[in-house]
Amino acid sequence: MTRALVLNCGSSSVKYRLFDGAGTVAKGLIERIGESGGDAADHRAALQRIMSDTDLDGLAAVGHRVVHGGPEFTSATVIDDAVTSRIEALIPLAPLHNPAALSGIEVARKLLPDVPQVAVFDTAFHATIPPAGVTWAIDASLASRWQIRRYGFHGTSHAYVSRRTASLLGRPVADTNVITLHLGNGASACAVQGGQSVATSMGMSPQGGLVMGTRSGEIDPTVVFHLHRVAGMPIEEIERSLTRQAGLLGLTGENDLRAVLRRRAEGEPVAKLAFDVYTRRIREYVGAYLAVLGRVDAIAFTAGVGENSPDVRGESLSGLEALGIAVDPARNAAGDTFISPDGSPVAVCVVPTDEELEIANQSRAALGL
Ligand code: AMP
């Protein structure tokens, strides 16, 4: 078995997990990097700490999570100088995310010069979406010049969960169609046909599609023009509002769905509306992806909300019996793996995701390990 270290570098945090095969040897989180009283002064200090705290004997690979792979990175890629330059060139597409991953890659390559490193992109799984599913109907010359299209994110999670769902169904991946619903702080839906992504709800950034903790998800672009032209808000302020003050937070003042559910149970209308907006958007995407796939074998819920909230699972799929989709209330409340009634045409399941294991596996596969 080969050891792999997975690094997920954010602007102020580093999450790490060391695998031996599929087993976890060590893991941790370094937070508030660069802040006074934080765990480390910068990414270099953070990685140095991980390396001194962790026994890296026999390490065969380092896998880095990179949010945006642009149009060119369509699978996990072994890192060399040319690859880091290409990731750097993608910063304008992901100014909030890629710089931290890049600094993690640079530091890890310096500190572990003899260990091969692999970049695993959140976008790569969606490279199989056909052109009609990633092209927006805007001026084609603008789109081409500025790399404007749907990329999609959460790819490692959708890949892992869709494969795992086929295996739970006892079916070959190549013959299984799944709608995966990754509902965490960020949230996205994906239509997976025979193991390949054919549609997903996030767009050029992780901002599109479903309602999230602090992100709006899909809105008419005129909202942006209106806030600028009529409300007089600068573009940076609009971006901050729609990415950090929107979603559940924007609707209720709280980004944690547990708090919203509590307030809804107490009968608060604002919380009820937020829950309805959140679950209706999921149902709209399920309907759309039923149409994209034609035949659906399973719908899989994953991530913090998907794995833990019977209310969201039940309400998101309510009223779809005529389409072969139903949730058994007792199984749903118990959080069973299969929550649809026996004999249901579409299996509904709860499948815990493991993005880090998927990154470790893809990193080792890219190195032929
Ligand atoms: P993740 O990004 O996958 O870690 O998901 C985090 C989100 O999951 C949190 O913001 C919570 O809103 C949500 N969550 C976690 N546990 C529960 C639960 N028991 N019920 C509802 N939502 C939950």
Coordinates of N, CA and C in Angstrom, one line a residue, residues 141-263:
S141 N -17.8 35.6 -29.3 CA -16.4 36.0 -29.4 C -15.9 36.5 -28.0
L142 N -16.9 37.1 -27.2 CA -16.5 37.4 -25.8 C -16.3 36.2 -25.0
A143 N -17.2 35.2 -25.2 CA -17.0 34.0 -24.4 C -15.7 33.3 -24.7
S144 N -15.3 33.2 -25.9 CA -14.1 32.6 -26.3 C -12.9 33.3 -25.8
R145 N -12.9 34.6 -26.0 CA -11.8 35.4 -25.6 C -11.5 35.4 -24.1
W146 N -12.6 35.4 -23.3 CA -12.5 35.5 -21.8 C -12.8 34.2 -21.1
Q147 N -12.8 33.1 -21.8 CA -13.0 31.7 -21.3 C -14.2 31.6 -20.4
I148 N -15.3 32.2 -20.9 CA -16.6 32.2 -20.2 C -17.4 31.0 -20.6
R149 N -17.7 30.2 -19.7 CA -18.5 29.0 -19.9 C -18.8 28.3 -18.6
R150 N -19.6 27.3 -18.6 CA -19.8 26.5 -17.4 C -18.5 25.6 -17.2
Y151 N -18.0 25.5 -16.0 CA -16.9 24.6 -15.7 C -17.5 23.5 -14.7
G152 N -18.2 24.0 -13.7 CA -18.7 23.0 -12.7 C -17.7 22.7 -11.6
F153 N -18.1 22.4 -10.4 CA -17.2 22.2 -9.3 C -17.6 21.0 -8.5
H154 N -17.0 20.7 -7.3 CA -17.3 19.6 -6.5 C -17.1 18.3 -7.2
G155 N -16.2 18.3 -8.3 CA -16.1 17.2 -9.2 C -15.6 15.9 -8.4
T156 N -14.7 16.1 -7.5 CA -14.2 14.8 -6.8 C -15.3 14.2 -6.0
S157 N -16.2 15.0 -5.4 CA -17.3 14.5 -4.6 C -18.3 13.8 -5.6
H158 N -18.7 14.5 -6.7 CA -19.7 13.9 -7.6 C -19.1 12.6 -8.2
A159 N -17.8 12.5 -8.5 CA -17.2 11.3 -9.0 C -17.3 10.2 -8.0
Y160 N -16.9 10.5 -6.8 CA -16.8 9.5 -5.7 C -18.2 9.0 -5.4
V161 N -19.2 9.9 -5.2 CA -20.5 9.5 -4.8 C -21.3 8.8 -5.9
S162 N -21.1 9.2 -7.1 CA -21.8 8.5 -8.2 C -21.3 7.0 -8.3
R163 N -20.0 6.9 -8.2 CA -19.4 5.5 -8.3 C -19.8 4.7 -7.2
R164 N -19.8 5.2 -6.0 CA -20.2 4.5 -4.8 C -21.7 4.1 -4.9
T165 N -22.5 5.0 -5.4 CA -23.9 4.7 -5.6 C -24.2 3.5 -6.5
A166 N -23.4 3.5 -7.6 CA -23.6 2.3 -8.5 C -23.2 1.1 -7.8
S167 N -22.1 1.2 -7.0 CA -21.7 0.0 -6.3 C -22.7 -0.5 -5.2
L168 N -23.3 0.5 -4.6 CA -24.4 0.1 -3.6 C -25.6 -0.5 -4.3
L169 N -25.8 -0.1 -5.5 CA -26.9 -0.7 -6.3 C -26.5 -2.0 -6.9
G170 N -25.2 -2.4 -6.8 CA -24.8 -3.6 -7.4 C -24.8 -3.6 -8.9
R171 N -24.6 -2.4 -9.5 CA -24.7 -2.2 -10.9 C -23.3 -1.8 -11.5
P172 N -23.0 -2.1 -12.7 CA -21.8 -1.5 -13.3 C -21.9 0.0 -13.5
V173 N -20.9 0.7 -13.2 CA -20.9 2.2 -13.3 C -21.3 2.6 -14.7
A174 N -20.8 1.9 -15.7 CA -21.0 2.3 -17.1 C -22.4 2.2 -17.5
D175 N -23.2 1.5 -16.7 CA -24.6 1.3 -17.1 C -25.6 1.9 -16.0
T176 N -25.1 2.9 -15.3 CA -25.9 3.5 -14.2 C -26.0 5.0 -14.4
N177 N -27.2 5.5 -14.2 CA -27.4 7.0 -14.3 C -27.8 7.5 -12.9
V178 N -27.1 8.5 -12.4 CA -27.3 9.0 -11.1 C -27.4 10.5 -11.1
I179 N -28.3 11.0 -10.3 CA -28.3 12.4 -9.9 C -27.7 12.6 -8.6
T180 N -26.5 13.3 -8.5 CA -25.9 13.4 -7.2 C -26.1 14.9 -6.7
L181 N -26.5 14.9 -5.4 CA -26.8 16.2 -4.8 C -25.8 16.5 -3.7
H182 N -24.8 17.3 -3.9 CA -23.8 17.6 -2.9 C -24.3 18.9 -2.2
L183 N -24.8 18.7 -1.0 CA -25.4 19.8 -0.2 C -24.6 20.0 1.0
G184 N -23.7 20.9 0.9 CA -22.9 21.3 2.1 C -23.0 22.8 2.3
N185 N -21.9 23.4 2.7 CA -21.8 24.8 2.8 C -22.0 25.4 1.4
G186 N -21.2 24.8 0.4 CA -21.4 25.0 -1.0 C -22.3 23.9 -1.4
A187 N -23.1 24.0 -2.5 CA -24.0 23.0 -2.9 C -24.1 22.9 -4.4
S188 N -24.1 21.7 -5.0 CA -24.3 21.5 -6.4 C -24.9 20.2 -6.7
A189 N -25.6 20.2 -7.9 CA -26.2 19.0 -8.4 C -25.5 18.6 -9.6
C190 N -25.5 17.2 -9.9 CA -24.8 16.7 -11.1 C -25.5 15.6 -11.7
A191 N -25.7 15.5 -13.0 CA -26.2 14.4 -13.7 C -25.1 13.6 -14.2
V192 N -25.1 12.3 -13.7 CA -23.9 11.4 -14.1 C -24.5 10.2 -14.9
Q193 N -24.0 10.1 -16.1 CA -24.5 9.1 -17.1 C -23.4 8.1 -17.3
G194 N -23.6 6.9 -16.9 CA -22.5 5.9 -17.1 C -21.2 6.3 -16.6
G195 N -21.2 7.0 -15.4 CA -19.9 7.4 -14.8 C -19.3 8.7 -15.2
Q196 N -20.0 9.3 -16.2 CA -19.5 10.6 -16.7 C -20.5 11.8 -16.4
S197 N -19.9 12.9 -16.0 CA -20.8 14.1 -15.7 C -21.3 14.6 -17.1
V198 N -22.6 14.8 -17.1 CA -23.2 15.3 -18.3 C -24.0 16.6 -18.1
A199 N -24.1 17.0 -16.8 CA -24.7 18.3 -16.5 C -24.4 18.6 -15.0
T200 N -24.2 19.9 -14.7 CA -24.0 20.3 -13.3 C -24.4 21.7 -13.1
S201 N -24.7 22.0 -11.8 CA -25.4 23.3 -11.6 C -24.5 24.5 -11.3
M202 N -23.3 24.3 -10.9 CA -22.4 25.4 -10.7 C -21.9 25.8 -12.1
G203 N -21.4 27.1 -12.2 CA -21.1 27.5 -13.5 C -19.6 27.9 -13.7
M204 N -19.4 29.1 -14.0 CA -18.0 29.6 -14.2 C -17.2 29.6 -12.9
S205 N -18.0 29.8 -11.8 CA -17.5 29.9 -10.5 C -18.4 29.0 -9.6
P206 N -18.0 28.7 -8.4 CA -18.9 28.0 -7.5 C -20.1 28.8 -7.0
Q207 N -20.6 29.7 -7.8 CA -21.6 30.6 -7.4 C -23.0 30.2 -8.0
G208 N -23.0 29.5 -9.1 CA -24.2 29.2 -9.8 C -25.0 28.1 -9.1
G209 N -26.3 28.0 -9.6 CA -27.1 26.8 -9.3 C -27.9 26.9 -8.0
L210 N -27.6 25.9 -7.1 CA -28.4 25.8 -5.9 C -28.2 26.9 -4.9
V211 N -29.1 27.1 -4.0 CA -29.0 28.0 -2.9 C -28.0 27.4 -1.9
M212 N -27.1 28.2 -1.4 CA -26.0 27.7 -0.5 C -26.0 28.5 0.9
G213 N -25.0 28.2 1.7 CA -25.0 28.8 3.0 C -24.9 30.3 2.9
T214 N -24.0 30.8 2.1 CA -23.8 32.3 1.9 C -23.9 32.7 0.5
R215 N -24.0 31.8 -0.5 CA -24.1 32.2 -1.9 C -25.5 32.0 -2.5
S216 N -25.8 33.0 -3.4 CA -27.1 33.0 -3.9 C -27.5 31.8 -4.7
G217 N -26.5 31.2 -5.4 CA -26.9 30.3 -6.5 C -27.5 31.1 -7.7
E218 N -28.2 30.4 -8.6 CA -28.7 31.0 -9.8 C -29.5 32.3 -9.5
I219 N -29.2 33.4 -10.2 CA -30.0 34.6 -10.3 C -30.0 35.2 -11.7
D220 N -30.9 36.0 -12.0 CA -30.9 36.7 -13.3 C -29.7 37.7 -13.2
P221 N -28.9 37.8 -14.3 CA -27.7 38.7 -14.2 C -28.1 40.2 -14.1
T222 N -29.4 40.5 -14.4 CA -29.8 41.8 -14.2 C -29.8 42.3 -12.8
V223 N -29.8 41.4 -11.8 CA -29.7 41.8 -10.4 C -28.4 42.6 -10.2
V224 N -27.3 42.1 -10.9 CA -26.0 42.8 -10.7 C -26.1 44.2 -11.4
F225 N -26.6 44.2 -12.6 CA -26.7 45.6 -13.3 C -27.6 46.5 -12.4
H226 N -28.7 46.0 -11.9 CA -29.6 46.9 -11.1 C -28.9 47.4 -9.8
L227 N -28.2 46.5 -9.1 CA -27.5 46.9 -7.9 C -26.5 47.9 -8.2
H228 N -25.8 47.8 -9.4 CA -24.8 48.8 -9.7 C -25.4 50.1 -10.2
R229 N -26.3 50.0 -11.1 CA -26.9 51.2 -11.8 C -27.9 52.0 -10.9
V230 N -28.8 51.2 -10.3 CA -29.8 51.9 -9.5 C -29.5 52.1 -8.0
A231 N -28.9 51.0 -7.4 CA -28.5 51.1 -6.0 C -27.1 51.7 -5.8
G232 N -26.4 51.9 -6.9 CA -25.1 52.6 -6.8 C -24.0 51.8 -6.1
M233 N -24.1 50.5 -6.0 CA -23.1 49.7 -5.3 C -21.9 49.4 -6.3
P234 N -20.7 49.5 -5.8 CA -19.5 49.2 -6.6 C -19.5 47.6 -6.8
I235 N -18.9 47.2 -7.9 CA -18.9 45.8 -8.3 C -18.4 44.9 -7.2
E236 N -17.3 45.3 -6.5 CA -16.7 44.5 -5.5 C -17.7 44.2 -4.3
E237 N -18.5 45.3 -4.0 CA -19.5 45.2 -3.0 C -20.6 44.2 -3.4
I238 N -21.0 44.3 -4.7 CA -22.0 43.4 -5.1 C -21.5 41.9 -5.1
E239 N -20.3 41.7 -5.5 CA -19.7 40.4 -5.4 C -19.7 39.9 -4.0
R240 N -19.3 40.7 -3.1 CA -19.2 40.3 -1.7 C -20.7 40.0 -1.2
S241 N -21.6 40.8 -1.6 CA -23.0 40.5 -1.1 C -23.5 39.2 -1.7
L242 N -23.3 38.9 -2.9 CA -23.9 37.7 -3.6 C -23.1 36.5 -3.2
T243 N -21.8 36.6 -2.7 CA -21.1 35.4 -2.4 C -21.0 35.2 -0.9
R244 N -21.1 36.2 -0.1 CA -20.9 36.1 1.4 C -22.1 36.5 2.2
Q245 N -23.0 37.2 1.6 CA -24.1 37.7 2.4 C -25.5 37.2 1.8
A246 N -25.4 36.2 1.0 CA -26.6 35.7 0.3 C -27.0 34.3 0.8
G247 N -27.7 33.6 0.0 CA -28.0 32.2 0.3 C -28.9 32.2 1.6
L248 N -28.7 31.2 2.4 CA -29.5 31.1 3.7 C -29.2 32.2 4.6
L249 N -27.9 32.7 4.6 CA -27.5 33.8 5.4 C -28.3 35.1 5.0
G250 N -28.4 35.3 3.7 CA -29.1 36.5 3.2 C -30.5 36.4 3.5
L251 N -31.1 35.2 3.5 CA -32.6 35.1 3.7 C -32.9 35.1 5.2
T252 N -32.0 34.6 6.0 CA -32.4 34.4 7.5 C -31.5 35.1 8.5
G253 N -30.3 35.5 8.0 CA -29.3 36.0 9.0 C -28.4 34.8 9.5
E254 N -28.7 33.6 9.1 CA -27.8 32.5 9.5 C -27.5 31.6 8.4
N255 N -26.2 31.2 8.3 CA -25.8 30.3 7.2 C -25.9 28.8 7.5
D256 N -26.1 28.5 8.8 CA -26.1 27.1 9.1 C -27.5 26.6 9.0
L257 N -27.7 25.6 8.2 CA -29.1 25.1 8.0 C -29.7 24.6 9.3
R258 N -28.9 24.1 10.2 CA -29.5 23.6 11.5 C -30.3 24.7 12.2
A259 N -29.7 25.9 12.2 CA -30.4 27.0 12.8 C -31.7 27.4 12.1
V260 N -31.6 27.3 10.8 CA -32.8 27.6 10.0 C -33.9 26.6 10.3
L261 N -33.5 25.3 10.4 CA -34.5 24.3 10.6 C -35.1 24.5 12.0
R262 N -34.3 24.9 13.0 CA -34.8 25.1 14.3 C -35.9 26.2 14.3
R263 N -35.5 27.3 13.6 CA -36.4 28.5 13.6 C -37.7 28.1 12.8

